[in-house]
Coordinates of C-alpha atoms in Angstrom, one line a residue:
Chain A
X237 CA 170.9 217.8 27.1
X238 CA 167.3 217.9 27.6
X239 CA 166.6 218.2 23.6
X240 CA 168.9 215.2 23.1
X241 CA 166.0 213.5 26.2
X242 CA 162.9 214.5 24.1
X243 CA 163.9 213.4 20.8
X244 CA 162.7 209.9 21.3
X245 CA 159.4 211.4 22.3
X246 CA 159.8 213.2 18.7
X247 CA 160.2 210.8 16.7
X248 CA 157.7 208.6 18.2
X249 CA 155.2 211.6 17.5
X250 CA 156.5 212.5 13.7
X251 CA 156.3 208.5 13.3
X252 CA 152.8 208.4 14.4
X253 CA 151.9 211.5 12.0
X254 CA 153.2 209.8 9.4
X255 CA 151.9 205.7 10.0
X256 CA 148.4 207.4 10.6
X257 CA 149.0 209.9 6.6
X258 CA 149.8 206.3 5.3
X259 CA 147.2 204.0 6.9
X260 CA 144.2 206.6 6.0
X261 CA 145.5 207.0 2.1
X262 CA 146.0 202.5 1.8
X263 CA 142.2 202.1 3.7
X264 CA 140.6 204.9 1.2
X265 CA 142.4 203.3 -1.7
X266 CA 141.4 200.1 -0.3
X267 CA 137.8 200.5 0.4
X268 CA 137.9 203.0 -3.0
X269 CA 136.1 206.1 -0.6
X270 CA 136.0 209.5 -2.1
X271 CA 137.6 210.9 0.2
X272 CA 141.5 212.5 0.7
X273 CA 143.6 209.6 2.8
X274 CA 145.4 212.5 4.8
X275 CA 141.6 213.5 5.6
X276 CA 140.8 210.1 6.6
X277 CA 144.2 209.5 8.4
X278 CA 143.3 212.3 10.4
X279 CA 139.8 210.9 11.4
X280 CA 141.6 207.2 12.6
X281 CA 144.3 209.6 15.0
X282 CA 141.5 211.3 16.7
X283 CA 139.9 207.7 17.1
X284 CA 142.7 206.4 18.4
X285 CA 143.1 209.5 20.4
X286 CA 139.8 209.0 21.8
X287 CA 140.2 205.7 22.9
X288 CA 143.2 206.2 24.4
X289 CA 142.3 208.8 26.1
X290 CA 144.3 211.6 26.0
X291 CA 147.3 213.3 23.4
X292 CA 150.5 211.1 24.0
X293 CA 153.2 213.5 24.9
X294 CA 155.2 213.1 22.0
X295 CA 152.4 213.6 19.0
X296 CA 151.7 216.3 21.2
X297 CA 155.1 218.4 20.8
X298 CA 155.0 217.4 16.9
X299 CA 151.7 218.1 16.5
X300 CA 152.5 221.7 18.0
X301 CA 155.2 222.6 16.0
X302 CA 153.7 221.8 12.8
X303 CA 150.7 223.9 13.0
X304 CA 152.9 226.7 14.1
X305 CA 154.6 226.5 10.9
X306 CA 151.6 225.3 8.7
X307 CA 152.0 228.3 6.3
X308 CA 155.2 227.5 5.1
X309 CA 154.2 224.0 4.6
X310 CA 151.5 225.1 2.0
X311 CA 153.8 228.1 1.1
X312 CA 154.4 226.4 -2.7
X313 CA 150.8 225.7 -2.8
X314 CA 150.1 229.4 -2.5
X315 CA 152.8 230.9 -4.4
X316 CA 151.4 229.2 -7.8
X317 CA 148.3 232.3 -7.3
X318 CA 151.4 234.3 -9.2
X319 CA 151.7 232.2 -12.0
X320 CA 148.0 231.4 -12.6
X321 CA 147.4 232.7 -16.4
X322 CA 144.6 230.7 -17.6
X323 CA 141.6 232.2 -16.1
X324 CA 139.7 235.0 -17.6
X325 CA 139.1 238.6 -16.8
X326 CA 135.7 237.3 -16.6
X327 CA 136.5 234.4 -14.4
X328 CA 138.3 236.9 -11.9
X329 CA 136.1 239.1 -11.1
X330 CA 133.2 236.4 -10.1
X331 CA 136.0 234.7 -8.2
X332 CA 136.8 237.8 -6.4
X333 CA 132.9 238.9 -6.1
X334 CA 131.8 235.6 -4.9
X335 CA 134.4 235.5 -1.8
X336 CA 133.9 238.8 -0.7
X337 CA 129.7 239.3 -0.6
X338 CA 129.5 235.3 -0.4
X339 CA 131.7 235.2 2.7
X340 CA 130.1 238.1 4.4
X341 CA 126.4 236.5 3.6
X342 CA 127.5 233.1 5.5
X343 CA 128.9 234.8 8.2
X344 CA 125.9 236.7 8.7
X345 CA 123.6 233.7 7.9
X346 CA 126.0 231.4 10.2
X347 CA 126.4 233.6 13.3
X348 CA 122.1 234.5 13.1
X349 CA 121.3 230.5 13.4
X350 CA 123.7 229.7 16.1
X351 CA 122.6 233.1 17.7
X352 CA 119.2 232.4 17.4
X353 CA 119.5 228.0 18.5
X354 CA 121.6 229.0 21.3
X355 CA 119.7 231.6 23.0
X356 CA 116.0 228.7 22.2
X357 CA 118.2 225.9 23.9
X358 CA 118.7 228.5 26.6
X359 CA 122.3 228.2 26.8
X360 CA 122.9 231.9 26.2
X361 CA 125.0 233.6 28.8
X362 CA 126.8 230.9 30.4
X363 CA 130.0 231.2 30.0
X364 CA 131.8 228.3 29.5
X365 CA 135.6 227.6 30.1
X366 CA 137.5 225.9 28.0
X367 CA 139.6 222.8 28.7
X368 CA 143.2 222.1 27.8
Chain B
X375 CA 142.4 195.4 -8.1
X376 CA 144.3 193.0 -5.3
X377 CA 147.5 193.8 -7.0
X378 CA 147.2 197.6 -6.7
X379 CA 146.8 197.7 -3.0
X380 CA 149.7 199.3 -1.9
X381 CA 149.6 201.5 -4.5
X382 CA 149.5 204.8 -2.4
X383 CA 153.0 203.5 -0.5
X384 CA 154.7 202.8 -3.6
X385 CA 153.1 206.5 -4.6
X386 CA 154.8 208.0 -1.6
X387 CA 158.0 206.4 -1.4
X388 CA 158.2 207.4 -4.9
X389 CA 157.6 211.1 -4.0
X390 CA 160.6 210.6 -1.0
X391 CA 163.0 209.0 -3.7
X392 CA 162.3 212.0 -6.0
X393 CA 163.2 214.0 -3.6
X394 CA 166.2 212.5 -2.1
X395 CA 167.3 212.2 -6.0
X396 CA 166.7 216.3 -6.4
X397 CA 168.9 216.9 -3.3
X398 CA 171.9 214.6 -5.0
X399 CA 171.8 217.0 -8.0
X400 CA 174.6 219.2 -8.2
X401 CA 174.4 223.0 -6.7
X402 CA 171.7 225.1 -8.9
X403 CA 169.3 227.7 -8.3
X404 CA 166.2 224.9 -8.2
X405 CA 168.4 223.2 -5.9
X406 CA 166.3 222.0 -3.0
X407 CA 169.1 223.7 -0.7
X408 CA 168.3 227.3 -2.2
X409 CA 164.6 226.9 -2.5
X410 CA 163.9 225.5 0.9
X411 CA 166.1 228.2 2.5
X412 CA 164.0 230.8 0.5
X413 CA 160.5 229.3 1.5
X414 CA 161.7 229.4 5.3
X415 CA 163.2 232.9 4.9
X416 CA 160.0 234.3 3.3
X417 CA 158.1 232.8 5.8
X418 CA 160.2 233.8 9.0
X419 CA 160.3 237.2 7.5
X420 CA 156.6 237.4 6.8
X421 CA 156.1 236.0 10.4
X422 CA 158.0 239.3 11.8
X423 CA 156.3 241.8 9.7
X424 CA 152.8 240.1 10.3
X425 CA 153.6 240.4 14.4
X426 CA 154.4 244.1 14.2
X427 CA 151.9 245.6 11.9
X428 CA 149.2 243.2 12.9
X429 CA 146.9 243.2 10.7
X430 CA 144.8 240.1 8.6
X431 CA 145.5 241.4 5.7
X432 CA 149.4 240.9 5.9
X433 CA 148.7 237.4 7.5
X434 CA 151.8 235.5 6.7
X435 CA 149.9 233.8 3.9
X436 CA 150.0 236.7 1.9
X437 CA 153.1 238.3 3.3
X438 CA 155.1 235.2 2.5
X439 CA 154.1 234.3 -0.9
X440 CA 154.8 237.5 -2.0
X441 CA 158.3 237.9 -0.5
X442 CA 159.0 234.2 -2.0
X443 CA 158.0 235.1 -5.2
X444 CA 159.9 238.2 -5.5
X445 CA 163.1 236.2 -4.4
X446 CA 161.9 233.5 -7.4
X447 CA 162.3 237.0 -10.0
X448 CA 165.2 238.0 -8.5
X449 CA 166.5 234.3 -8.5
X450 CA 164.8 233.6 -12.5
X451 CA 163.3 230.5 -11.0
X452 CA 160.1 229.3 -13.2
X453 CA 156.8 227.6 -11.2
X454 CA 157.8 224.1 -12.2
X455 CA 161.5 224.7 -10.4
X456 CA 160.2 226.5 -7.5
X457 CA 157.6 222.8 -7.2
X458 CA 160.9 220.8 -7.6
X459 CA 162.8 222.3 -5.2
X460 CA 159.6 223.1 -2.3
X461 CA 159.3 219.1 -2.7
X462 CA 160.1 218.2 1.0
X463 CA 157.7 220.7 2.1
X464 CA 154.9 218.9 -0.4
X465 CA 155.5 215.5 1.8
X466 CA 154.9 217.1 4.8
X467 CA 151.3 218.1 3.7
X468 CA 149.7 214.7 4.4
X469 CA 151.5 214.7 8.2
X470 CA 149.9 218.5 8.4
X471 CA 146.3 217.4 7.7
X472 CA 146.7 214.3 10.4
X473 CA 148.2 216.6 13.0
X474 CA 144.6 219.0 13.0
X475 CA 143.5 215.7 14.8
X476 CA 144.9 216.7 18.3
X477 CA 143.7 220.8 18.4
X478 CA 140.3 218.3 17.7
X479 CA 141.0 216.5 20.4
X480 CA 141.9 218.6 23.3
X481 CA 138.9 220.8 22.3
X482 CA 135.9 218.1 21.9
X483 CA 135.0 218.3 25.4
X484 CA 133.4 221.9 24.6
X485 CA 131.3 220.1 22.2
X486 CA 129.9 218.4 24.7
X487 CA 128.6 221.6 26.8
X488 CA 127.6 223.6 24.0
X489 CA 126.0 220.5 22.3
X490 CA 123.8 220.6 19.6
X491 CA 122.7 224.1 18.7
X492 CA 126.5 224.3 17.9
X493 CA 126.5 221.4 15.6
X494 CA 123.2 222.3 13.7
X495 CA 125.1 225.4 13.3
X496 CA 128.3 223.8 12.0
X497 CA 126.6 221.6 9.3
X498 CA 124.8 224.5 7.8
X499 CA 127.4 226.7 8.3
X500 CA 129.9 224.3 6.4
X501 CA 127.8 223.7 3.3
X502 CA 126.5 227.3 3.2
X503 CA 129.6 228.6 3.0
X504 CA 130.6 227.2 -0.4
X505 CA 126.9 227.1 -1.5
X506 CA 126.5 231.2 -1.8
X507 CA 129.7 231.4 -2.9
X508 CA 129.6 229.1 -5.8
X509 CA 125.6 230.6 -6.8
X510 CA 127.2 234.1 -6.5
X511 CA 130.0 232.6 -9.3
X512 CA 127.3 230.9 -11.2
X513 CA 125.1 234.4 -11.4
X514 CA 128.5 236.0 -13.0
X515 CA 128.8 232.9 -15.3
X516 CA 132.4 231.9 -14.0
X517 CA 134.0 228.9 -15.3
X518 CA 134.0 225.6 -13.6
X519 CA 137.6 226.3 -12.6
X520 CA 136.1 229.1 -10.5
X521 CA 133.3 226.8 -8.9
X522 CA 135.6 224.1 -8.4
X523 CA 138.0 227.2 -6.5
X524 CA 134.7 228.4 -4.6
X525 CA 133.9 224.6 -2.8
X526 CA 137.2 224.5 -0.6
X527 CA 136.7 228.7 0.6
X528 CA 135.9 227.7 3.7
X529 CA 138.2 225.2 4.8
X530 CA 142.0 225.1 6.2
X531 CA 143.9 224.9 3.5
X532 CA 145.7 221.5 4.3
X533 CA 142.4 220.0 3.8
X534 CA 141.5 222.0 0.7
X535 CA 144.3 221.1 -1.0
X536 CA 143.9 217.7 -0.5
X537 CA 140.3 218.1 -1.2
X538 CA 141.6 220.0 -4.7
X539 CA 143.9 217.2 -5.6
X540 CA 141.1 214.5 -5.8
X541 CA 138.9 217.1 -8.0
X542 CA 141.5 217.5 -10.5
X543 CA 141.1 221.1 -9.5
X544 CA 143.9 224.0 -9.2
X545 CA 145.9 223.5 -6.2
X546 CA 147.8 227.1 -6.4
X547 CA 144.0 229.0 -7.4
X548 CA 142.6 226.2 -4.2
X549 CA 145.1 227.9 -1.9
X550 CA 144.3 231.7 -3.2
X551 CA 140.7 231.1 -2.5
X552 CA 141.5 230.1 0.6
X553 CA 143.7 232.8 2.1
X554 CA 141.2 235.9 0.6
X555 CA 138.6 234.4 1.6
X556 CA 140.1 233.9 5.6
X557 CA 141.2 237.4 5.5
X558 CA 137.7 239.1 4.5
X559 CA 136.2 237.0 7.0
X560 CA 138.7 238.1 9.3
X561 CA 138.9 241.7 8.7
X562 CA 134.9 242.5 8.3
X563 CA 133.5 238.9 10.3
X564 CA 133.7 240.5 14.2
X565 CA 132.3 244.0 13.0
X566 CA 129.9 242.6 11.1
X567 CA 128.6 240.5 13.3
X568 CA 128.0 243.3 16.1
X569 CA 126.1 245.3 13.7
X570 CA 124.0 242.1 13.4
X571 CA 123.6 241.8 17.8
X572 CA 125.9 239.1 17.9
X573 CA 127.6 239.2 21.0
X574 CA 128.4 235.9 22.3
X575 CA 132.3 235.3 22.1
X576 CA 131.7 231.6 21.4
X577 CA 129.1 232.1 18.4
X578 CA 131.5 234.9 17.5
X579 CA 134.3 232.3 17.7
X580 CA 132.5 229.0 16.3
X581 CA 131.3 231.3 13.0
X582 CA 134.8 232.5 12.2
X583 CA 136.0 228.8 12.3
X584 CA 133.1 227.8 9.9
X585 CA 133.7 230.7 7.6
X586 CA 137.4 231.8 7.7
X587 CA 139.2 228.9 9.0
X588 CA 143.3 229.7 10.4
X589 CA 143.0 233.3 9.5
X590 CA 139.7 233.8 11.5
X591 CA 141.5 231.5 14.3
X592 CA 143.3 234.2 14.6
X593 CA 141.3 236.9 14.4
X594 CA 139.5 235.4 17.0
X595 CA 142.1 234.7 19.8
X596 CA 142.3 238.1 19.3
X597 CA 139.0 239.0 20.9
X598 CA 139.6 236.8 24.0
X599 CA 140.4 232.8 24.7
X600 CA 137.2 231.2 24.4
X601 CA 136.6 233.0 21.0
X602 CA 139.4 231.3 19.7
X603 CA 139.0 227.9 21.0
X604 CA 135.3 227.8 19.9
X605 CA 136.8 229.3 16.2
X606 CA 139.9 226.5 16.7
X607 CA 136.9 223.6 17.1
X608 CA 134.6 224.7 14.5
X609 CA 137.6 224.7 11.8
X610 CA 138.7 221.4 12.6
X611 CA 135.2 220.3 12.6
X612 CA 134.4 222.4 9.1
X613 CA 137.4 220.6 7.5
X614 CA 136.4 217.3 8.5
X615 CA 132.5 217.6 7.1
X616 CA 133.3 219.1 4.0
X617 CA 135.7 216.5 3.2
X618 CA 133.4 213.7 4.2
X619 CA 130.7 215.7 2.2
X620 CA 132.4 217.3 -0.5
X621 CA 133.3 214.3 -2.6
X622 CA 130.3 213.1 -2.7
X623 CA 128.3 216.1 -4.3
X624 CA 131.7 216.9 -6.9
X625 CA 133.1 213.8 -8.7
X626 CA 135.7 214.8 -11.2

């Protein structure tokens, strides 16, 4: 059974996940920083990542399958949008104005700067693989 | 404060006995065993639809909340039940946010090559983002619910919701923001970007990241590889400034 073969590899991973959710939410709370301990766990996994080296196999095939199924992880998140009653007809339509001309102004603003800094740094045109 | 240490533990094993408690309850339709099959259904089935039809605007974001709302009508489930029963999927969240650490990973070698045009373009890119959208809501005179909405647009949601929780902000309005505005940047970011003489798959790529997140992601695999490895970096990146940042500027 090769599933039966990986599963220590799994739960290694998943336990990692979870050691490195826990140790990032005690250190903020700890230290008092204003930032989210799931943010801050994820900043001490790609330290420890970096210092080891490389992804260990198991966080690897965890990490994998949770991205593929992020969206129905934040599915409930997203499904309270339907029940949102409180906000104003005002309030809606300078939600929905800023997204739409706001997002296409940074897109424009972003992709002109790294247009124009890539191109002075003369880095244009190269093309670059990318690494797995 | 020595006593309160371990406070977030006790906060999570809390949330794990809460939801091993819901589970015990006898068979209902807020039962954790009909809500989590619903979420997963919704989702499958939104994953299917998404992967014929193809387009951003059916991502499964959108696809899946709707289908798993119509089943909570049909079902005459309220919010607060639906939160109950999804609670399993809530403690995954913090595992989610840790596991963007390893796309981060594998792809900080391009960071290396590219250097620092790209990151000069990330940190304005990340705080512009927000920046024009919350002015834009400010002009229109929208609440500070709206604003509060507006500073996570940009980021995976994961992150944003996290980011949400700390600001006493509205997790479910968070996540809305954050799925409309991946899918405009989506849909309209590549075209509009052309029309500009942006040709470069990689600033193509690193811009979506910035400015549309997952859904961009997407979008941008689409167009080739290294468009979506440069968009995969510059989200994981963007999610990890902005929370650093973010904080700092907005204290509840």
């Amino acid at each position: 059974m090769p599933f039966l073969r990986a599963l220590p590899r799994w739960l290694l991973g998943a336990s990692l996940l979870l050691t490195f959710d826990l140790a990032g939410r005690l250190l903020v709370a700890a230290l008092s920083l204003p930032i989210p301990g799931p943010v801050m766990g994820m900043l001490l996994l790609l330290l420890a990542m970096m210092l080891y080296g490389r992804v260990p196999s198991g966080l690897g095939l965890v990490g994998e399958q949770i991205l593929r199924v992020l969206v129905l992880i934040f599915l409930p998140a997203t499904v309270g949008i339907y029940y949102l009653r409180d906000l104003s007809r005002g309030d809606w339509f300078a939600l929905i104005a800023a997204m739409v001309v706001g997002t296409l102004i940074s897109i424009a603003l972003t992709g002109l700067l790294l247009n124009y800094l890539i191109r002075r740094s003369g880095r244009g045109g190269g093309s670059a693989d990318h690494g797995q | 404060m020595a006593s309160n240490a371990f406070a977030p533990l006790q906060e999570w094993l809390a949330q794990v006995q809460q939801v091993a408690a819901d589970i015990a309850q006898p068979l209902s339709t807020t039962h954790p065993l009909v809500i989590l099959p619903l979420n997963i259904l919704g989702f499958w089935l939104a994953l299917k639809i998404y992967r014929r039809v193809g387009s951003p605007i059916l991502h499964p974001v959108v696809g899946g909340s709707l289908l798993v709302f119509a089943g909570l009508l049909l079902l005459g489930v309220d919010f607060a039940g639906y939160q109950r029963g999804s609670g399993l999927l809530y403690l995954l969240l913090g595992p989610a946010v840790v596991a963007l650490a390893i796309p981060l990973k594998q792809n900080l070698t391009m960071v290396r090559r590219v250097g620092w045009p790209l990151m000069l373009g990330l940190a304005v890119g990340a705080i512009l983002a927000p920046l024009v959208a919350v002015l834009i809501a400010l002009l229109l005179n929208g609440s500070a619910t709206v604003l509060i909405a507006l500073t996570t647009k940009s980021v995976t949601t994961p992150v944003a919701l996290a980011l949400t929780e700390q600001m006493h902000g509205i997790q479910s309005l968070a996540a809305g923001v954050v799925a409309f505005t991946g899918i405009v940047g989506a849909v309209c970011g590549p075209g509009l970007l052309q029309l500009l003489g942006v040709f470069d798959d990689r600033i193509t790529g690193f811009t979506l990241g910035v400015n549309a997140h997952a859904i961009g992601t997407v979008r941008a695999l689409e167009i080739s590889a290294l468009c979506g490895a440069f968009s995969a970096l510059a989200m994981g990146l963007c999610g990890a400034l902005t929370a650093l940042l973010l904080p700092l500027l907005v204290t509840p």
